[in-house]
Tab-separated table of C-alpha atoms in Angstrom:
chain	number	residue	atom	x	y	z
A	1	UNK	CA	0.000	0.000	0.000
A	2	UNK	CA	1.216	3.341	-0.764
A	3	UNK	CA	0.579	5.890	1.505
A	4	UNK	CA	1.316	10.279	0.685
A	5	UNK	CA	2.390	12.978	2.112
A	6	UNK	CA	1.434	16.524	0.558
A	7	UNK	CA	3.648	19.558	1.542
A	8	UNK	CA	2.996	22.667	0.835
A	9	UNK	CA	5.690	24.647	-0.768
A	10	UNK	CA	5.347	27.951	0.502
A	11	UNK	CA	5.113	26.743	4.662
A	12	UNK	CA	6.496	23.167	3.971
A	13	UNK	CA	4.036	22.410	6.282
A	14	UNK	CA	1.914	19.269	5.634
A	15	UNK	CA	-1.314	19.551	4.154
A	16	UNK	CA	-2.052	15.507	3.609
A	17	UNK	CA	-0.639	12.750	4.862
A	18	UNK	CA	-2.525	8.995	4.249
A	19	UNK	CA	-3.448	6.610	1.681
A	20	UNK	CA	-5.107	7.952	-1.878
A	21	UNK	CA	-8.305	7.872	-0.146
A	22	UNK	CA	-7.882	9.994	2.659
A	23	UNK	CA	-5.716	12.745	1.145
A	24	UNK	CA	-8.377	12.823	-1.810
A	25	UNK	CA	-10.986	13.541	1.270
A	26	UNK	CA	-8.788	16.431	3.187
A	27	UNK	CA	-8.014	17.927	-0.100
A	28	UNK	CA	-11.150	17.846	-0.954
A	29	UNK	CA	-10.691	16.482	-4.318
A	30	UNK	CA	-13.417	14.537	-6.162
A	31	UNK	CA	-12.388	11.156	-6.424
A	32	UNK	CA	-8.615	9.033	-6.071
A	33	UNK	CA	-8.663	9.281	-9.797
A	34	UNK	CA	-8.128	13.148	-9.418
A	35	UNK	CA	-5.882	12.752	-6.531
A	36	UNK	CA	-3.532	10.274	-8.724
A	37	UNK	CA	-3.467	13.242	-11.232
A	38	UNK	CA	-2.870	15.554	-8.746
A	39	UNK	CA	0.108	13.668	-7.676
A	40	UNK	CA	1.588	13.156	-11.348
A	41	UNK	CA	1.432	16.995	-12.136
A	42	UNK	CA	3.179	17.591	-9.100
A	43	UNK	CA	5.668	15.638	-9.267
A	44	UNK	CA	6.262	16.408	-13.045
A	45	UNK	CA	6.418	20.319	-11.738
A	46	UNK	CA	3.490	21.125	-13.472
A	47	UNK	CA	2.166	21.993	-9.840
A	48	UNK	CA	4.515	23.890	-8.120
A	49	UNK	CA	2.954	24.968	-5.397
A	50	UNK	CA	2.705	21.631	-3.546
A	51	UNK	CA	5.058	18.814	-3.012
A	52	UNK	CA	4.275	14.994	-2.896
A	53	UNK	CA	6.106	12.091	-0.866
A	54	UNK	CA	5.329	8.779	-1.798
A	55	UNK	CA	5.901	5.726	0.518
A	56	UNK	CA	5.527	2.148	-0.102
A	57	UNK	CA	4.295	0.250	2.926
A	58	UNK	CA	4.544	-3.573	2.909
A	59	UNK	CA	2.636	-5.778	5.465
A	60	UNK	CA	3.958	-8.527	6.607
A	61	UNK	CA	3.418	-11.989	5.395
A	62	UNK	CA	3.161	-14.069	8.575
């Protein structure tokens, strides 16, 4: 599971942190769908105003 963390550029304070689904709801985006573009713009630099961490977080398979 991936899980995000949205900065913003001007504070670099956090303005997301979570899983698609819950940074798409404190964003107050639409859908994940707009959150996954969101994500790719930003880190392309077509957004500059935010930045975007992305973590992979793997469960364990005991």
């Amino acid at each position: 599971m991936k899980y995000y963390t949205v900065y913003r550029e001007d504070t670099e304070g956090i303005s997301a942190f979570g899983n698609a689904v819950q940074c798409t709801e404190i964003l107050g985006l639409k859908n994940a769908r707009q959150f996954h573009a969101f994500v790719s713009k930003t880190r392309s630099g077509l957004r500059k105003h935010y930045k975007v961490v992305v973590e992979e977080a793997y469960e364990d398979e005991e």
